[in-house]
Every structure is written in C-alpha cells, then in structure tokens.
Coordinates of C-alpha atoms in Angstrom, one line a residue:
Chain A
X137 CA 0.0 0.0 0.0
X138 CA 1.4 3.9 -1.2
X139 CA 1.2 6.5 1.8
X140 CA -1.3 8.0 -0.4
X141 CA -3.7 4.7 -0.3
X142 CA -2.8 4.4 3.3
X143 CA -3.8 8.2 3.9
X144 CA -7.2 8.0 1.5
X145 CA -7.9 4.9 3.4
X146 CA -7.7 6.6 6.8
X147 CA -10.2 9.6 5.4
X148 CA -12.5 7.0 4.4
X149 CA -12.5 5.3 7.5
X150 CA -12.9 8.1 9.5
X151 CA -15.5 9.0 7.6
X152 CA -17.7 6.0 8.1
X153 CA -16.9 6.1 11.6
X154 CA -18.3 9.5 11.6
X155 CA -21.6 8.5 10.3
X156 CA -22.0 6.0 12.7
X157 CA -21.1 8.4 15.6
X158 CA -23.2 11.3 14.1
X159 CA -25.8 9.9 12.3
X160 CA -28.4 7.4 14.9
X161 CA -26.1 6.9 17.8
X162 CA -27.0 6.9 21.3
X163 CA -27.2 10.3 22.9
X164 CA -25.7 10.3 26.2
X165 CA -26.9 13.0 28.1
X166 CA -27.9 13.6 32.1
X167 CA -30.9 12.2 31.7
X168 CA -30.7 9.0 29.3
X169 CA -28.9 6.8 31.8
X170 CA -31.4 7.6 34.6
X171 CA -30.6 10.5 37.1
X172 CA -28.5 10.7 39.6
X173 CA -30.3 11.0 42.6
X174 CA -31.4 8.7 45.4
X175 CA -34.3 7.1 43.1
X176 CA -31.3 5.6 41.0
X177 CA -30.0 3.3 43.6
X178 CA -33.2 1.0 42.8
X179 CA -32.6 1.3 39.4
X180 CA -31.7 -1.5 37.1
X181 CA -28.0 -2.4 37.9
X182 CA -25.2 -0.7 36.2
X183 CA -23.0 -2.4 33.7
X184 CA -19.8 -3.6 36.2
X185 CA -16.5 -1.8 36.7
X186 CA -14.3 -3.3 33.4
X187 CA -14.2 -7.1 33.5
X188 CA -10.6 -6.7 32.3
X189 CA -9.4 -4.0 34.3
X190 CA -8.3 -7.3 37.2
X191 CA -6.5 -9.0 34.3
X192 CA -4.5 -6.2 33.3
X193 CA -0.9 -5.8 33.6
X194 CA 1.3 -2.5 33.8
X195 CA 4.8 -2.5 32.2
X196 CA 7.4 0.4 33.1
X197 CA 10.8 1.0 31.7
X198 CA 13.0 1.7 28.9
X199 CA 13.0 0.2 25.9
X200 CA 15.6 -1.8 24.5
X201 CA 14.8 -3.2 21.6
X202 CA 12.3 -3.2 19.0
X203 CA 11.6 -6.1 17.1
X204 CA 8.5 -5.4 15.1
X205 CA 5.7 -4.7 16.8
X206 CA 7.4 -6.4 20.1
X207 CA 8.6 -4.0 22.5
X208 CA 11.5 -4.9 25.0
X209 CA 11.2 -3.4 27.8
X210 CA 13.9 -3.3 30.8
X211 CA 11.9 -2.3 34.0
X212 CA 13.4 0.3 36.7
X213 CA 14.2 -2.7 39.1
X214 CA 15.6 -4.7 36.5
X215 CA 13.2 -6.5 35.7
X216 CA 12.0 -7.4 31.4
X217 CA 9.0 -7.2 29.9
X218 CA 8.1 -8.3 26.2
X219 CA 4.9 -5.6 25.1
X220 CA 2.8 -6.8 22.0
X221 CA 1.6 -3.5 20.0
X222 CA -1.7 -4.5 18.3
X223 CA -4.0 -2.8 16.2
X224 CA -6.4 -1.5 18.6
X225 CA -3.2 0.0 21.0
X226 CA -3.2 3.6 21.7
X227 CA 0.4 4.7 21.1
X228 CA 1.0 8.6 23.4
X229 CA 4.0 10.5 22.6
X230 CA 3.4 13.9 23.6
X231 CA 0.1 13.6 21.8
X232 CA -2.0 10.6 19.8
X233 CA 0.6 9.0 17.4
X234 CA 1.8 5.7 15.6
X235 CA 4.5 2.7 16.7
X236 CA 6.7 4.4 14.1
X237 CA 7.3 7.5 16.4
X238 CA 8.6 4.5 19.3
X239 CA 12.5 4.6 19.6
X240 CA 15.1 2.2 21.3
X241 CA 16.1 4.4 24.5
X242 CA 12.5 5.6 24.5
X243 CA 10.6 5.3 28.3
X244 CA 7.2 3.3 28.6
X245 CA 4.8 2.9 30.9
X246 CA 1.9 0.4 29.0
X247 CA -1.4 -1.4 30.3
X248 CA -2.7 -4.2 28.5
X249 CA -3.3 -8.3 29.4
X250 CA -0.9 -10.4 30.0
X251 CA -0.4 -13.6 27.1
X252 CA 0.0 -16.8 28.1
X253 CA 3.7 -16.6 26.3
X254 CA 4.6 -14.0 28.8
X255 CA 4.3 -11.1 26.7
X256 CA 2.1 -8.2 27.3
X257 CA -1.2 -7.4 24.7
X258 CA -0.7 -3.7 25.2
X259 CA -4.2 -1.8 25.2
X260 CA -2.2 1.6 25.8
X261 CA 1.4 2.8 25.6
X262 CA 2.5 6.2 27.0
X263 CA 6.2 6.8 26.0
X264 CA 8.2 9.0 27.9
X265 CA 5.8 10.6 29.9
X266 CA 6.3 12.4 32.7
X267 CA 4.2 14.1 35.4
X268 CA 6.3 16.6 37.5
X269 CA 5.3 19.4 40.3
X270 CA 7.9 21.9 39.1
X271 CA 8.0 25.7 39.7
X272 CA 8.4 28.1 36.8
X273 CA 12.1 29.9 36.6
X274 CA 11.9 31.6 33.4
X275 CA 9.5 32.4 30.1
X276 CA 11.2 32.0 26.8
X277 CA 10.1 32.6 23.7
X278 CA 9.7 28.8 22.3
X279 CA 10.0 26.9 26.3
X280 CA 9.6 26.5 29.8
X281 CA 12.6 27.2 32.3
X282 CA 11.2 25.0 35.1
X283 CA 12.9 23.5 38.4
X284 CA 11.7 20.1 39.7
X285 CA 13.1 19.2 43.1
X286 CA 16.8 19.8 42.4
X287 CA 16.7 19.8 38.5
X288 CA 16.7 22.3 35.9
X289 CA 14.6 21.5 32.9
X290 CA 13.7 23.4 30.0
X291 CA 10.2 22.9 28.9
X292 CA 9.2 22.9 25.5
X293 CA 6.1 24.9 24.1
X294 CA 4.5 24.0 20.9
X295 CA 2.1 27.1 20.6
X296 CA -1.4 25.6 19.9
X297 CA -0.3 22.0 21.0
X298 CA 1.1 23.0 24.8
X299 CA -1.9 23.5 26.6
X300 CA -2.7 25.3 30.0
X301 CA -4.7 25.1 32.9
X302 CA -5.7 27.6 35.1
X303 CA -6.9 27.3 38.6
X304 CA -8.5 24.5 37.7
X305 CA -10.4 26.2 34.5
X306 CA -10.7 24.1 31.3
X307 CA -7.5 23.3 29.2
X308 CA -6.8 26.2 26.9
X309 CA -4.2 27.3 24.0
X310 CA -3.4 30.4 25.5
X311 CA -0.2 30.5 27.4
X312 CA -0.2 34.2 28.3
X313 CA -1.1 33.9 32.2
X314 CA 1.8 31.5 32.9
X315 CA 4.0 33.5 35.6
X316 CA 7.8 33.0 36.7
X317 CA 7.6 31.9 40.2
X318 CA 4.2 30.1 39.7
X319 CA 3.7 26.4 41.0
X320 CA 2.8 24.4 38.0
X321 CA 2.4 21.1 37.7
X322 CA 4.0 19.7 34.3
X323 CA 2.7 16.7 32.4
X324 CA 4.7 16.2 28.9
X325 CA 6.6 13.8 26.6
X326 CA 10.6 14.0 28.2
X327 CA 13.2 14.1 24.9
X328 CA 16.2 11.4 26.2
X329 CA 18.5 13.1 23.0
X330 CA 19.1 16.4 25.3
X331 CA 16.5 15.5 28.2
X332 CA 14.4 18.0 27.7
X333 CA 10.4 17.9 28.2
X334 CA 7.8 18.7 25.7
X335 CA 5.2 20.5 27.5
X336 CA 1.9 19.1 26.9
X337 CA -0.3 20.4 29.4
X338 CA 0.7 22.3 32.4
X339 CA -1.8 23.4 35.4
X340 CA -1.3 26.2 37.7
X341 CA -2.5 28.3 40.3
X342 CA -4.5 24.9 42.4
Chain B
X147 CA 41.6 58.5 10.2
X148 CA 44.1 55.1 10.2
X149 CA 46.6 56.7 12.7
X150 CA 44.1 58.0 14.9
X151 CA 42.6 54.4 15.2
X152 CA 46.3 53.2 15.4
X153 CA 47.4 55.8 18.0
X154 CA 44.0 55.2 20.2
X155 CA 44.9 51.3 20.1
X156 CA 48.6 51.6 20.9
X157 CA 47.7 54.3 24.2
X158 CA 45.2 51.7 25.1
X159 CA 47.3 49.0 24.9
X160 CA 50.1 51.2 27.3
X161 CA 47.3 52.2 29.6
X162 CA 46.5 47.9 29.8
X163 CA 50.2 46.8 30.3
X164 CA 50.7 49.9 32.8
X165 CA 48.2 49.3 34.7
X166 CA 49.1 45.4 35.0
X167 CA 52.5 46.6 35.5
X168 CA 51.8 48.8 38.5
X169 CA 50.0 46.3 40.2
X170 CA 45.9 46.9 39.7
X171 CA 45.1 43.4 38.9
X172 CA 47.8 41.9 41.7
X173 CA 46.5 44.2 44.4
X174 CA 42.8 44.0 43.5
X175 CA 42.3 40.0 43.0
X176 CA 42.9 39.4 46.9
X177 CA 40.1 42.2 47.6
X178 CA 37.8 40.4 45.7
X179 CA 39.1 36.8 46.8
X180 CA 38.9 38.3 50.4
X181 CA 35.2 39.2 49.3
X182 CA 33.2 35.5 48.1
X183 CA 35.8 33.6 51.4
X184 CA 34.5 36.4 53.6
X185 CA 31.0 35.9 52.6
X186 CA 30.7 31.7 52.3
X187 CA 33.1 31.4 55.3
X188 CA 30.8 33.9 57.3
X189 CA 27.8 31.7 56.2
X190 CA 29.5 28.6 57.3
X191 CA 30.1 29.8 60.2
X192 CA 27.7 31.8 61.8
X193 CA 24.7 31.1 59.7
X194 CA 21.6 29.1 61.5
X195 CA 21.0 27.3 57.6
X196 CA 24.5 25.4 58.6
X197 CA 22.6 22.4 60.6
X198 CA 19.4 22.7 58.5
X199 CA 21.5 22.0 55.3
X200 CA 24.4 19.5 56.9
X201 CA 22.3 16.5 56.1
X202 CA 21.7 17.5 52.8
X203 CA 25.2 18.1 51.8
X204 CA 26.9 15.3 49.8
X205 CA 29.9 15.6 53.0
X206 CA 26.9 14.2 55.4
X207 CA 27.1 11.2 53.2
X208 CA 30.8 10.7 53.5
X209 CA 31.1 11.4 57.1
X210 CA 27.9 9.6 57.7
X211 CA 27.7 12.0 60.8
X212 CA 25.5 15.4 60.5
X213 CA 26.7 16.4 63.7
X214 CA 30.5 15.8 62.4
X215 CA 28.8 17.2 58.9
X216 CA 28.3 20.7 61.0
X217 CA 32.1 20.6 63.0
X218 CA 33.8 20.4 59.5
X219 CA 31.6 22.8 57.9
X220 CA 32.0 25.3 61.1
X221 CA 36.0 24.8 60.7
X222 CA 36.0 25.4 57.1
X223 CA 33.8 28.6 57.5
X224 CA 36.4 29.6 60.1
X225 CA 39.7 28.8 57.7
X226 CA 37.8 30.3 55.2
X227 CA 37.5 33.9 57.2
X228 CA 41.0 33.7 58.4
X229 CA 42.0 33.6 55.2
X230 CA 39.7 36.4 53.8
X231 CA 41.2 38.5 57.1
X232 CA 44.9 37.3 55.7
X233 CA 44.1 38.6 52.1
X234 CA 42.6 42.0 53.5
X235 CA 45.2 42.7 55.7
X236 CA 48.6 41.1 54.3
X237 CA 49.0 42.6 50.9
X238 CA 52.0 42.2 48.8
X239 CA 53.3 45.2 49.3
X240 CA 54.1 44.0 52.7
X241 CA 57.3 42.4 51.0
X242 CA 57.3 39.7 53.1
X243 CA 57.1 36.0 51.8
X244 CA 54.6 35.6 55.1
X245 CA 52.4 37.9 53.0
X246 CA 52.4 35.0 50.8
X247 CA 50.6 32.6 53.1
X248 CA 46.5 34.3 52.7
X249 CA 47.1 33.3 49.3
X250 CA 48.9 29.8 49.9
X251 CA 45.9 29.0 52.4
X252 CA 43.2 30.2 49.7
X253 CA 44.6 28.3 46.9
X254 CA 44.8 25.2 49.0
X255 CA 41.2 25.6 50.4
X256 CA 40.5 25.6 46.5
X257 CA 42.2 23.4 45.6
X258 CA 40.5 20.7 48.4
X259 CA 37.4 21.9 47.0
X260 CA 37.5 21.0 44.3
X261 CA 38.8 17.2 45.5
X262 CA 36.0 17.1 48.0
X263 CA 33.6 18.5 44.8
X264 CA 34.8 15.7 42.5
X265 CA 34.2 13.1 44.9
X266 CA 31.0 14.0 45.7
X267 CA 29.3 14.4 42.2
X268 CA 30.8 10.5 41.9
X269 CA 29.4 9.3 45.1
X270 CA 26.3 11.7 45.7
X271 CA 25.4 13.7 42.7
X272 CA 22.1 14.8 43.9
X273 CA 23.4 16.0 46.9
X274 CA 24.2 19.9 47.8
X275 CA 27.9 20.9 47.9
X276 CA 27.3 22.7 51.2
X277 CA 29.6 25.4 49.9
X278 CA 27.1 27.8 51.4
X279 CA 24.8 26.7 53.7
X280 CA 21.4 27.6 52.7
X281 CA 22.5 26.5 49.5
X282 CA 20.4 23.0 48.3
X283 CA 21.8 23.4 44.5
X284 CA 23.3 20.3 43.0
X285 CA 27.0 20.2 42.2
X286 CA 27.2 21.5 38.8
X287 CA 29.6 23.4 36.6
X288 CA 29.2 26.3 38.4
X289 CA 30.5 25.1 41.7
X290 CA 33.3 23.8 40.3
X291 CA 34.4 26.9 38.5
X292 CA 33.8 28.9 41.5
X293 CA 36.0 26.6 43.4
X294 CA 38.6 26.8 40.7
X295 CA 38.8 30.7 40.6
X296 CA 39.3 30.3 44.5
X297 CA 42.2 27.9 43.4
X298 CA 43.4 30.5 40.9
X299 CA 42.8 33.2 42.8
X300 CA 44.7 32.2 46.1
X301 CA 47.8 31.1 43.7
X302 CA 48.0 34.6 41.8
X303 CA 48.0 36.4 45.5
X304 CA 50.4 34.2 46.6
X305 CA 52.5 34.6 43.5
X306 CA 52.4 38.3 43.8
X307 CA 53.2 38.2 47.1
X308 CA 56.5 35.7 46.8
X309 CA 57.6 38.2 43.8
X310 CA 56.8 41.4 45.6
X311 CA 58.5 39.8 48.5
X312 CA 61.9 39.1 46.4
X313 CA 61.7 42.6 44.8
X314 CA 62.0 43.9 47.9
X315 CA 64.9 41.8 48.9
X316 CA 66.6 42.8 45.6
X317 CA 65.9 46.3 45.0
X318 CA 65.3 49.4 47.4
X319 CA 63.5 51.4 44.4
X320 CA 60.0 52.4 44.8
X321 CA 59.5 51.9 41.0
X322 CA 58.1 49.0 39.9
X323 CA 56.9 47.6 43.2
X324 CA 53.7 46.2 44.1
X325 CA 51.0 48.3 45.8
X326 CA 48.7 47.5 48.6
X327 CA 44.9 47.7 47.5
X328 CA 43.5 50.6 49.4
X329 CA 46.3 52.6 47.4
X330 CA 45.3 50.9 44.1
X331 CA 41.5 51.9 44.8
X332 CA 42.5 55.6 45.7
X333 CA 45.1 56.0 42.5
X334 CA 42.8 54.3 39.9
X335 CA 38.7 54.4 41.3
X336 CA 37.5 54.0 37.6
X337 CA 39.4 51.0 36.8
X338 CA 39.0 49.3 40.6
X339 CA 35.4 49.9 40.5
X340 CA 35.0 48.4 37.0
X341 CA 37.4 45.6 37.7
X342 CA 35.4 45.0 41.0
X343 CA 32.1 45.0 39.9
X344 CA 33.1 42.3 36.9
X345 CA 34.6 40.0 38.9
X346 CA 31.9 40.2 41.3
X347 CA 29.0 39.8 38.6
X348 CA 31.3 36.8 37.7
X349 CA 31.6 34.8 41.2
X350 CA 27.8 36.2 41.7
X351 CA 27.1 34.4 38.5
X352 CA 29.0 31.1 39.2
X353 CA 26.9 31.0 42.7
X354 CA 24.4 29.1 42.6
X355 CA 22.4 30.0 45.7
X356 CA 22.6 33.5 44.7
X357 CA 20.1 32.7 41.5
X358 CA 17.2 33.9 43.2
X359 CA 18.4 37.4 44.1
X360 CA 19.1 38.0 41.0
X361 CA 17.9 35.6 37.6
X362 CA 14.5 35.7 38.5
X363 CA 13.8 39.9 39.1
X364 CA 15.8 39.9 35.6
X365 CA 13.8 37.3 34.1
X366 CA 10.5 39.0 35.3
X367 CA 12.2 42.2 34.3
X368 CA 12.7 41.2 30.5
X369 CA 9.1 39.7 30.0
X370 CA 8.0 43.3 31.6
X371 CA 9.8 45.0 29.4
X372 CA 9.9 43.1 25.9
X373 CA 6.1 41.4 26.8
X374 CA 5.0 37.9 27.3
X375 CA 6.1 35.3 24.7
X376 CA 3.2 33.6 25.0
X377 CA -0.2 36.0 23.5
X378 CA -3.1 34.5 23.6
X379 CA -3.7 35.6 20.2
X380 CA -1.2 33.5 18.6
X381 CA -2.1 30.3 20.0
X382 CA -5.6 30.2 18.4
X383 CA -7.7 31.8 20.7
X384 CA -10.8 30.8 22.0
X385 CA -10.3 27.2 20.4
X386 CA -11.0 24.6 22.4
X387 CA -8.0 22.1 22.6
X388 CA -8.6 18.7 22.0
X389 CA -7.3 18.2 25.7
X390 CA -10.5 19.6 27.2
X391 CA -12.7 17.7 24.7
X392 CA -11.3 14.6 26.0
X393 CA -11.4 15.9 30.0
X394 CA -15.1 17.5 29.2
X395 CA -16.0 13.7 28.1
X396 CA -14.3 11.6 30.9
X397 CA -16.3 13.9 33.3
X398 CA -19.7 13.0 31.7
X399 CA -22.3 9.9 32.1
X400 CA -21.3 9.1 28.8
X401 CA -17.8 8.1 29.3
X402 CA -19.4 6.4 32.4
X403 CA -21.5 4.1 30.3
X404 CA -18.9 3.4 28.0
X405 CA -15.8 2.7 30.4
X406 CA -16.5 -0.6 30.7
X407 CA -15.6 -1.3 27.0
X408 CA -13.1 1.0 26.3
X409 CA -9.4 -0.1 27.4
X410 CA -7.5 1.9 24.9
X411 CA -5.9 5.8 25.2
X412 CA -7.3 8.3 22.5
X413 CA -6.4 6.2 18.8
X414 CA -7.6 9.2 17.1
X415 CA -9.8 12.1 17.1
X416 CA -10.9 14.6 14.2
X417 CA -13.8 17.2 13.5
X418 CA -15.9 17.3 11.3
X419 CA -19.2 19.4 10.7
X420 CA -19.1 21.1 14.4
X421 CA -17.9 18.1 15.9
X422 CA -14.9 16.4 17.2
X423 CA -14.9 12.7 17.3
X424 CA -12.5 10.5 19.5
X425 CA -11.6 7.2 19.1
X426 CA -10.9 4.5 21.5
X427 CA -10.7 1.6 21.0
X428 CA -11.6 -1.6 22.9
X429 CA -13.3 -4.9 23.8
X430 CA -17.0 -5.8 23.8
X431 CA -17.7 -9.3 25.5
X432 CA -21.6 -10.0 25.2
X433 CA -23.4 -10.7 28.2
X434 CA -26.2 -13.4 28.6
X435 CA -24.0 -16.0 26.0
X436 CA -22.5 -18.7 27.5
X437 CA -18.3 -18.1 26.9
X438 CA -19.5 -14.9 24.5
X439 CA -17.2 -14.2 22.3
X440 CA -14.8 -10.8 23.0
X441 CA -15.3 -8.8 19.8
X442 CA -12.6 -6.0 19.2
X443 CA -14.5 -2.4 18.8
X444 CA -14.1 0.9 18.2
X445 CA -15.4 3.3 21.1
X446 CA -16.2 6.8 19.4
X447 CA -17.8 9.9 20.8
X448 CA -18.6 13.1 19.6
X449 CA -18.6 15.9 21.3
X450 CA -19.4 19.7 20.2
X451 CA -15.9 21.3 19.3
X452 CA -16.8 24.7 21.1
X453 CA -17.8 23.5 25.0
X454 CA -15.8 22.4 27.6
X455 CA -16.3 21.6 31.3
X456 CA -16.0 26.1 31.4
X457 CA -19.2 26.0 29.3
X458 CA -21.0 22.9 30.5
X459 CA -20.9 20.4 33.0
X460 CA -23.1 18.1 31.7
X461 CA -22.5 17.6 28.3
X462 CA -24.3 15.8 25.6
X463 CA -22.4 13.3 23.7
X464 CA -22.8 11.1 21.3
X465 CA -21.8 7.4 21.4
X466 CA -21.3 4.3 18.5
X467 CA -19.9 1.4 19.4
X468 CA -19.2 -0.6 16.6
X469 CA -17.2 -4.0 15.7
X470 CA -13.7 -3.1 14.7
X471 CA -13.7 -5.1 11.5
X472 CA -17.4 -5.5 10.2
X473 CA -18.6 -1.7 11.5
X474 CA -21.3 -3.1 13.0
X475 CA -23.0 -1.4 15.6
X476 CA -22.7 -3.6 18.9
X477 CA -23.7 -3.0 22.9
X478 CA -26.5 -0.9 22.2
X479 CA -28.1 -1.9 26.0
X480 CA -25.3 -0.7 27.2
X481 CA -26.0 2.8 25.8
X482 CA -29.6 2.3 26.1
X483 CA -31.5 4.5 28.9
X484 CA -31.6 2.1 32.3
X485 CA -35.5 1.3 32.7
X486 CA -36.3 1.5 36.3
X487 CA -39.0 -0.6 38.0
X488 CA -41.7 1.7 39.6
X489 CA -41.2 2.1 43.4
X490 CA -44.2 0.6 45.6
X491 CA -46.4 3.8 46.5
X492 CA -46.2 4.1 50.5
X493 CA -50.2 3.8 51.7

C-alpha cells in the first residue's frame, strides 16, 4: 500500500466512523442513563466496573529493543517485559501517534493483558511521559525554564499543541497567564536526546 | 583617520600593560578573593542554615555523621574567614614571603574543593555541595568553577606576594613595586570599581544559591519589558484544545456508560461538521451468552468542538460502538437508557 492509499484509506474510514457516531447513535446525556439521585440506587444495575481491568498488567521501563511490533522493555528494578503492540493499542507521545514515532532508548509505561507466552497485549502505551510538580524559573520565547526538586529542565512549548490550565479552569491554548515563580504542575513527553520535556499540558494556580 | 585608530589602540594598549605593570590586577584579585571567602566562610560559620543544610550536603554522606557534617563545615567557614582576614590585611606590598601565606591557604582551600567537589558528584550527585549553607543546589559546573577561581585566585596572590617579596629583597626602588589595595582603589577608582564589579558579577554568576536574588527579578524584568512570549492571540484563541474535549467527556455519564468497554488511550480524534470525534478503541464481551465471544471495537464519541467543562458540565455526547472489523454497531443496551421498575407507593 502507497502512503497515499494508506492516507485515503484513513479519510474514508474516518468518515464511516463519523456516520455512525453522528448519524443514529445513542445520545448520552444527564438524563438517558437515569438521574442521579437517590431514586437511581433502585434502578436497574449498572454495567460492572471493566471485566478486564483485574486482568491487566502494567509495564514500566525503557525500551531496548524493538523487534517489530514487540517492544522490550527493561523495567526500573531490573526486571524485562516483552509488550505486543496490536492494532487496537493507543500509542501517546506527547500527543495521539503511531508505533513508528517509538524509539530504542524511549521510556514506557503500558497497560494491557498479560499472554500466556509471557508477553504483554498492550491496550495503551505512553512513551516517555512524565508528570512533574515543578515551579516556573523563566518564560522563553519557544520553552519553559522549570525547576523540579533539584533539577533544571527546559520545557518545550508547541504554541497551539502546549496546553494550559488555570486554577482548575478548562484546558486552553493560551499561554499568556503563565508566571515566573508560579507552581505548575507539568505533564509532557521527556526528549532522552538532550533530556528535555515537551510541555503538553501544564496546570497552575491549584 | 588610520593613525588615529592606530594611536587610540597603541595608548590603550600602554594604559593595559601599565596598569598590570603597576600592580591593579595583583592588588585587586585578593580584595575580591577576600570578598566570596569572607562571605561563604561567614555563612558557614555563623549562619543558623548550617545544621538545616548538613544532612543535605553530599559531606553528610561521606562522614555519615551530620553532627561531624556541622564541626567540618563550622571549621571550614572559620579557615575560610581567616583567610579572607589574611588577604585584607597582608598585601604584597608588605614584601614579606609571610604575606604569601593568605594566598597559599586560599589556593589550598581551592584546591580541596575541588577534590571534596569531584568526589561527591561521583558518590552523591544529587546532593548539595554545602559550599554555602542555605544553599540545596546540586553540584554543577558552576561550583566547580567557583571553586577553581578560588584555586586560581589564592595562587595569583600568593604569586604576587612571593615576587613582591623578592623585589624587595633585591631592589630598594620604589619603582616597579607592588601596591597595597586601598592605594590601588584611591590611585585608579574607575578601573577598581570596573574591575570589581566584573569579577563580582562573575563569582555572583558562578553562585548558585545567589540565582534567586538576581535571575528571577531579571527574568521578570525582560518579560516586563519586551512582553509575554506567549499572546493568547497566537495560539488560536478561543479554540478549544482537544485536551478539554477529551477531560469534558471523561467527566460525563457518557464516558461512564462506555468505560466498561473502552481499554485503549485516545487512537484518534478529528472534526468534522461542528464536531470532534474521539476514538478508542476496545473490547466488547456480550453478556447473557454462555463463553461470549470478545469482539474487538471501536469506542467513538462526539462531542461539540466549542464547549468544555468552562461552558457545560453536563455535556451531551454522542456514542457508537461498533465492531472493529465489520462496522457493525454492537452494545447498544449498554447505551440504552436504564429502565427502572416503579417504586411501591407508601399507603
């Protein structure tokens, strides 16, 4: 298959999927499930927490190797993992992507069931994410100057991608209240090449 | 025009080598030396941050002893003022090779340092240097060029001292022979100040603990000045990121009713005619069936692209489950509105 078929492809699937979201599906509002008041306790009972959520299986580390759509992983306590990428994982690198954007050195942290071979059927992979309570030092014109515990890190900002939140406010685009000296807690994609973090969304003032 | 330029650069060059020559750079580096051994010795010394910080230092760890951690650090500080007190008081015009020994004793505080500095960033790199107490920065590049200038600094007093020292033993001349500070200051107060004020902005600048005095007022004093990087203009406006799409629908009875299926992250998202679809993906297994069969599915909502949890808290959303391969819609009862048996009237 050409990129273009592969891209045309895509279009037309996400059309069709769009139909059937659009056109006829289930609106879920307040009100279709039932309310939520003290009358809904006698109420037909709800579906059950995720069957599969007791069968799942977290992975953490760095990856090693990457042979097809097998991820080796080495764990933080030195332990190895073996993750299965499948059609139906979600792959997060700073933002919805593809197995092609995983690299050898890359971090991982991934959910999924655990195979009778030993590998893990990853549902969802988040490489190199990081969650960090930081303070901001400094405002650049493309990043971040932030201190976490000891550490300097620069933060880069992808104007329009980098999102913000503001005393607990929805996530917006607009980075123009971000302060130097403001608590902010930092969740992002870190780069290993210069160890950097790509800013994804960052929350202040809570 | 050329021998202008010529004869400015050649009197500037004689005003350079004279005033090395006469001494402004020999005299002045102990002042300044005197100055950052003064200050970190004083801190070490006296300062209440001293048994705060001594656990945190990477010397704690070698000692394995805070309260020995605090008797070093205190005896340091103290070496360190005595030597400031040395550099102050014993110039080289003294012409003495005792006025040597400020500088010896400053160059060899530097110079263990920067041992103690290279073993602990190989044994406990996350650890504070403890060069100032109140000071939690990491050993970096910084500290050790501060400890090398000490190094440097101590040896070029000392040097000036041991030279001034055999001057005088050779010569009785005035001419030519090194001058104590105070008289450097009074002949030159341009050039002191300037050379002063550089090297401090220098050691400042190599001091870590010192950042917050200074970088961050500039920092805030740039963005006032030159404006906030960010505008909120550029980055798109009132658009509503994808981001709050996707934390407006894990807040709603929607995402509720779905979770048990979905097991994926976002796959995808994309608008279209007003509204932004996400995709998840995950695993139906059909209730009722004896060993029903898992099918693989794809979880998608749609959402309007212009609200988020700012705008509504109770959004409504759309929801198709269908089968991953044959687009067939599947778990429609467990989408469907609960029905709820009539409660038995009291009476």
């Amino acid at each position: 298959m050409t990129a273009h078929q592969g891209i045309s492809s895509a279009v037309g699937r996400r059309r069709f999927l769009t139909r059937t979201v659009v056109g006829g599906a289930t609106i879920v509002g307040a009100t279709a499930l039932g309310g939520i008041d003290a009358d809904a306790a006698f109420a037909a009972p709800q579906p059950s927490l995720d069957p599969a959520f007791a069968k799942s299986s977290f992975v953490e580390g760095r990856i090693t190797r990457i042979d097809g759509s097998v991820l080796q992983v080495l764990g933080s306590h030195g332990d190895r993992a073996c993750v299965q990428l499948t059609n139906a994982t979600s792959i997060w690198k700073g933002e919805p992507t593809t197995a092609a954007a995983i690299d050898t050195g890359d971090g991982l942290y991934a959910r999924g069931v655990p195979m009778p071979d030993g590998t893990v059927a990853a549902d969802a992979v988040w490489v190199n994410i990081v969650n960090m309570a930081t303070t901001i030092r400094g405002i650049g014109k493309n990043r971040l100057h932030l201190s976490h515990g000891h550490h300097e890190i620069v933060g880069n900002v992808f104007p329009g991608t980098t999102n913000a939140s503001y005393a607990g406010q929805a996530l917006t685009s607009d980075l123009s209240k971000l302060r130097i000296g403001q608590h902010a807690q930092v969740l992002g994609a870190w780069r290993p090449s210069d160890d950097s973090v790509d800013v994804v969304r960052i929350s202040v003032g809570h | 025009m050329e021998s202008l330029t010529s004869g400015l650069a050649s009197g500037l060059a004689s005003d350079l080598t004279s005033s090395l020559t006469t001494g402004l750079v020999p005299a002045l580096v102990p002042l300044v030396l005197a100055g950052l051994l003064g200050w970190t010795g004083a801190v070490k010394l006296f300062g209440r941050g001293t048994v705060r910080q001594a656990p945190k230092t990477a010397l704690a760890r070698m000692l394995r002893s805070s309260e020995r951690t605090v008797l070093v650090l205190r005896t340091v500080g103290a070496a360190e003022l005595v030597a400031a007190v040395g550099l102050l008081a014993l110039p080289a015009s003294v012409g003495s090779t005792a006025a040597a020994a400020p500088g010896v004793a400053a160059a060899a505080l530097g110079a263990g340092f920067l041992g103690y500095l290279a073993r602990a960033r190989a044994t406990a790199p996350e650890s504070s240097c403890g060069c100032s107490a109140g000071d939690d920065a990491p050993i970096t590049w910084r500290t050790f060029a501060r400890a090398a200038a000490v190094l440097a600094g101590g040896a070029v007093s000392a040097a000036c001292a041991l030279g001034a020292a055999w001057m005088a033993e050779g010569s009785t001349g005035a001419d030519g022979a090194a001058q104590p500070w105070w008289t450097v200051i009074q002949e030159q107060p341009f050039v002191s100040l300037g050379f002063l004020l550089l090297s401090s902005a220098v050691l400042v600048g190599l001091s870590a603990d010192l950042d917050r005095w200074w970088r961050l007022p500039l920092r805030r004093f740039r963005l006032r000045l030159f404006g906030h990087p960010f505008n909120s203009a550029a980055a798109g406006g009132s658009a509503v990121p994808v981001a709050a799409t996707v934390e407006l629908l894990e807040r709603s009875l929607a995402w509720q009713a779905a979770s048990p299926v979905v097991r994926s992250g976002l796959v995808d998202h994309w608008a279209e005619d007003g509204w932004r679809i996400l995709q998840f993906t995950g695993v139906y297994e059909e209730s009722g069936e004896e060993g029903g069969a898992a099918r693989p599915v794809a979880v998608l909502f749609a959402l309007d692209a212009t609200v988020s949890t700012d705008t509504t808290a109770e959004p409504a959303v759309r929801v198709a489950i269908v089968d991953a391969d044959t687009g067939e819609a599947v778990a429609a009862e467990l989408l469907s509105p609960a029905v709820r048996p009539a409660l038995p009237l009291a009476g």
